[in-house]
Coordinates of C-alpha atoms in Angstrom, one line a residue:
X297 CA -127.6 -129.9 0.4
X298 CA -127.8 -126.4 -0.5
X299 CA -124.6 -123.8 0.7
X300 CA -126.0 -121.3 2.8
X301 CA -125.2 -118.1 1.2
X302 CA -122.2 -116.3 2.0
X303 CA -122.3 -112.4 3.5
X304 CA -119.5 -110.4 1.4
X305 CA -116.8 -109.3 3.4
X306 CA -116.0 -105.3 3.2
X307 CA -112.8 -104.3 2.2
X308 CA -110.0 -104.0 4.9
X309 CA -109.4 -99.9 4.9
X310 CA -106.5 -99.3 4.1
X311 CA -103.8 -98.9 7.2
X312 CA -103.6 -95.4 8.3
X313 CA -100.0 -93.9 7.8
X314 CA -98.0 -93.8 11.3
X315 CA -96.1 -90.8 12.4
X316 CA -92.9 -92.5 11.6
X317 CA -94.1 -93.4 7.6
X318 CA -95.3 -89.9 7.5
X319 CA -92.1 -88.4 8.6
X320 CA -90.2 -90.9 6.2
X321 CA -92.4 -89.9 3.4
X322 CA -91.8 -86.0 4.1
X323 CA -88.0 -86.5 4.5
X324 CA -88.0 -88.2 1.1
X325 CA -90.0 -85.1 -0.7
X326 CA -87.8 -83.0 0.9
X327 CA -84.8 -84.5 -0.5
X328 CA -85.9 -85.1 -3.9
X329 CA -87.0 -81.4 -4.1
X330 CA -83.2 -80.8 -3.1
X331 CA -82.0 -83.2 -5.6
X332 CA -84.6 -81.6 -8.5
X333 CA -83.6 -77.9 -7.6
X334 CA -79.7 -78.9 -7.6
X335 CA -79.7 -81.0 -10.9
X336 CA -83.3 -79.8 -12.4
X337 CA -85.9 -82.3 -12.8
X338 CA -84.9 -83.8 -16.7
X339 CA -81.9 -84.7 -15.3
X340 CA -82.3 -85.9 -12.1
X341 CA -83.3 -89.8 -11.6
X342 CA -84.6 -91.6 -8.6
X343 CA -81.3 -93.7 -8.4
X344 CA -80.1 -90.0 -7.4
X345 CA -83.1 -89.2 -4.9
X346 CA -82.4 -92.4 -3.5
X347 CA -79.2 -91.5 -3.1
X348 CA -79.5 -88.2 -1.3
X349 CA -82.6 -89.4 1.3
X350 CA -80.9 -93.2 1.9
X351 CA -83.9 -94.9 0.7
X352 CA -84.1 -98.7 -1.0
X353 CA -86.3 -98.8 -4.4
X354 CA -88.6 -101.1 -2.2
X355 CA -89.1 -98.1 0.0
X356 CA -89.6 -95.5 -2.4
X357 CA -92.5 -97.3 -4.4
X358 CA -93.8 -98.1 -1.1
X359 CA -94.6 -94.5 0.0
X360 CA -94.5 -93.7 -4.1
X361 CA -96.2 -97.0 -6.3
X362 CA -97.2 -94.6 -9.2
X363 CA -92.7 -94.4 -9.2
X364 CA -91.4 -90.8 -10.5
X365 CA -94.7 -88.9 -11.6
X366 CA -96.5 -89.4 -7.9
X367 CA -93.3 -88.3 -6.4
X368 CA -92.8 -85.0 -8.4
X369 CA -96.4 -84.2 -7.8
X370 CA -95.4 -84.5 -3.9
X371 CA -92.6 -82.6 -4.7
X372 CA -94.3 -79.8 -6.2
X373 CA -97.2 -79.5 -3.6
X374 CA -93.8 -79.1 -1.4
X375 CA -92.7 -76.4 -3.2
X376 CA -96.3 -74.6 -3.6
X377 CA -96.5 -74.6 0.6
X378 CA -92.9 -73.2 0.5
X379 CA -94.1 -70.4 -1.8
X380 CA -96.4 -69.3 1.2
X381 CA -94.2 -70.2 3.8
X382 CA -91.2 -68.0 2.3
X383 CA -93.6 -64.8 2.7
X384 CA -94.3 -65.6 6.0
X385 CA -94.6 -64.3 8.7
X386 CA -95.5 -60.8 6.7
X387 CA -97.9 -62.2 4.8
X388 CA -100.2 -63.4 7.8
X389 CA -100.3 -59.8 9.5
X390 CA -100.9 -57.4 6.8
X391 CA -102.4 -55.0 9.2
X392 CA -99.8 -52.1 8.4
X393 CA -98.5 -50.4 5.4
X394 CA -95.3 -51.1 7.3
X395 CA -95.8 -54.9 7.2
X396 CA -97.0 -54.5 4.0
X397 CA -94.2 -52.6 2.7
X398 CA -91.4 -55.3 4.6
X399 CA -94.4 -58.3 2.9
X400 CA -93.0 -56.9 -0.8
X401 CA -89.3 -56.7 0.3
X402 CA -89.4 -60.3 1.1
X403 CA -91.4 -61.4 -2.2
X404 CA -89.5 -59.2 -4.6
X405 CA -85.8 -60.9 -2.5
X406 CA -87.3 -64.2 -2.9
X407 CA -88.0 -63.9 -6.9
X408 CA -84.7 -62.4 -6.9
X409 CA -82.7 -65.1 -5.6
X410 CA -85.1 -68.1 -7.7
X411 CA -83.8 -66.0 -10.5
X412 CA -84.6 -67.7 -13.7
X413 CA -85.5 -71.3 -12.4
X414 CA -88.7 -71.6 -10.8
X415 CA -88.9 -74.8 -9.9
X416 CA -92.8 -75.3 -9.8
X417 CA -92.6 -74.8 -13.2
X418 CA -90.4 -77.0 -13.9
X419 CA -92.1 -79.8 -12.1
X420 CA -95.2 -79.0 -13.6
X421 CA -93.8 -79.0 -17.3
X422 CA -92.4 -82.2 -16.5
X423 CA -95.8 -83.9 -14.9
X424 CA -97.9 -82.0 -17.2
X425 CA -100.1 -79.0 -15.9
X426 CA -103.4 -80.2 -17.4
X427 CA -103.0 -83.4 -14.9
X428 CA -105.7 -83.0 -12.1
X429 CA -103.4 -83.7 -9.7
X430 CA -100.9 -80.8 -10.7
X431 CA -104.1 -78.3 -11.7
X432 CA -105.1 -78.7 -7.7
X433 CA -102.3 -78.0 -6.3
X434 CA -101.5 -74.7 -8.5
X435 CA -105.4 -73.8 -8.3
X436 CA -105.3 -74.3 -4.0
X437 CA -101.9 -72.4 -3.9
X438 CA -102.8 -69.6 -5.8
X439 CA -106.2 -69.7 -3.9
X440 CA -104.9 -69.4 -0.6
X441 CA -102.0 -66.7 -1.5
X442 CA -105.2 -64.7 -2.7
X443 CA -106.9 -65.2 0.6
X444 CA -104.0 -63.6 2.8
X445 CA -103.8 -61.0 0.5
X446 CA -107.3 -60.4 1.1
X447 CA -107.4 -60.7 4.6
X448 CA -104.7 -58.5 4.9
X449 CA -106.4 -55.7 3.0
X450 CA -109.5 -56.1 5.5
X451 CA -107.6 -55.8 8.5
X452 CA -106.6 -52.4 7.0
X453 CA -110.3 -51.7 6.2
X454 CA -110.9 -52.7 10.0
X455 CA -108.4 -50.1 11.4
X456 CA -110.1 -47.5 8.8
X457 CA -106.7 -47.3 6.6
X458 CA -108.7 -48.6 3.9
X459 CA -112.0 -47.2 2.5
X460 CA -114.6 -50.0 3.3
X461 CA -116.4 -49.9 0.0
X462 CA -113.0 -51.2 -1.5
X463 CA -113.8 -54.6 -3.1
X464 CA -111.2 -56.7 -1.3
X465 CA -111.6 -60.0 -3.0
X466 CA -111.3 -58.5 -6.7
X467 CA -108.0 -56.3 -5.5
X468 CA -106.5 -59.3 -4.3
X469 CA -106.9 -60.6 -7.5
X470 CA -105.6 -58.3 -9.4
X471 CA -102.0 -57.9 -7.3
X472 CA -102.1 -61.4 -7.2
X473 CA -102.5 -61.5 -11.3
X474 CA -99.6 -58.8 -11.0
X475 CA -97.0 -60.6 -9.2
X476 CA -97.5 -63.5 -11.3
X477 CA -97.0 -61.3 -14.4
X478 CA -94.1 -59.8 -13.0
X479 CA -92.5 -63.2 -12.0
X480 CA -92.5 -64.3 -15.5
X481 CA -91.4 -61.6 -16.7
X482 CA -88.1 -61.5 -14.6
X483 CA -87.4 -65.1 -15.2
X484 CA -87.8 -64.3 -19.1
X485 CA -85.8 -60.8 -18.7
X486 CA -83.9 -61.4 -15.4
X487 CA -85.0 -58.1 -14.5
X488 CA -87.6 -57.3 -11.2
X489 CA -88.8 -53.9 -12.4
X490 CA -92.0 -55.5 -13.3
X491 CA -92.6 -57.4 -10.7
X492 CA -91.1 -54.3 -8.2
X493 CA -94.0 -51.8 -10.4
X494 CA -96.7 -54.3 -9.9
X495 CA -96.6 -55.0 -6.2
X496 CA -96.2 -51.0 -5.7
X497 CA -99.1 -49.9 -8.1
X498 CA -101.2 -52.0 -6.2
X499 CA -99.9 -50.9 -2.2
X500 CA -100.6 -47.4 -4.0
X501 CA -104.1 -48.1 -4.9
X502 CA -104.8 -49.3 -1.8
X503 CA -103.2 -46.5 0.1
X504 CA -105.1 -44.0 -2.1
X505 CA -108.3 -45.2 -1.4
X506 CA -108.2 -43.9 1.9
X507 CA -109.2 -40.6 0.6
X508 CA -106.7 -38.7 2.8
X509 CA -103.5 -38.7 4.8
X510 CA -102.1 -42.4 5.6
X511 CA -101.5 -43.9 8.9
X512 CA -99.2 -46.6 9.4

């Protein structure tokens, strides 16, 4: 007698993360990007990361089964939102020159203090930058960081302290491509003037293209 046939069965979806996993997860990246800054990522292991977040092995290949590499890319997508986040809150209301001017005091400190060691570079030598993975999360980053800026330079062209034929989104680029120049050039020299030139050449385009007196 014949089987009837059988109906596949889907795949059971995967279990969605609760909010204690996720905070367990984000308490380990947050260590290890402790642990990598402290040590640097060539040296440091996950024997120490399990260390410093109190984590089994079991534990850390269960939130991490690719082991080291899936855990630095978490690491540096940490360190890519704290890029953003350390500008903040300036660089969410760059309405002002005023905010703009205290936005570069708090960039141009922040490069200062990294000094040398940037430590999204470093992850992404050690990962590889041509991995997709690492490519997003440098491409989104420097994406969104070009999207305040440009936001910022509207809200001046909406309060008329900007002329409105300026093209915002290519502006934005350009200081954006500035800073970036600047920063490596600093942790090559350990001097800021570039970086300090390039994020005031391009408030001082912006402010001349006003066409007369400033208003803050």
């Amino acid at each position: 007698m014949p089987h009837a046939p059988t109906t596949p069965t889907a795949p059971t979806p995967p279990t969605a993360p609760t909010a204690k996993g996720r905070a367990t997860r984000a308490r380990i990246v947050e260590g290890a990007a402790e642990v990598l800054r402290e040590q640097g990522v060539a040296v440091a292991t996950l024997d120490d990361i399990r260390g410093r977040t109190g984590t089994s092995k079991s534990q850390l290949f269960h939130y991490f089964p690719d082991g080291k590499d899936e855990l630095l890319l978490a690491v540096a997508q940490f360190e890519a939102d704290r890029v953003l986040e350390d500008q903040q809150p300036h660089l969410g209301r760059l309405d002002s020159w005023e905010s703009w001017q205290q936005w570069r005091e708090l960039v141009v400190e922040r490069y200062e203090l990294q000094g040398d060691h940037c430590p999204l570079g470093a992850l992404f030598l050690q990962v590889g930058r041509s991995r997709p993975g690492a490519r997003a999360i440098v491409t989104e980053l420097m994406r969104q960081w070009q999207e305040q800026l440009a936001r910022g330079m509207r809200a001046l062209q909406t309060k008329g302290l900007v002329s409105p034929s300026l093209d915002v989104d290519r502006t934005a680029a350009a200081l954006l491509a500035g800073i970036q120049g600047g920063v490596t050039i600093m942790m090559s020299t350990g001097d800021s003037t570039h970086l300090k030139a390039a994020i005031d050449t391009g408030i001082a385009h912006l402010r001349a293209t006003t066409g007369g007196p400033t208003r803050t």
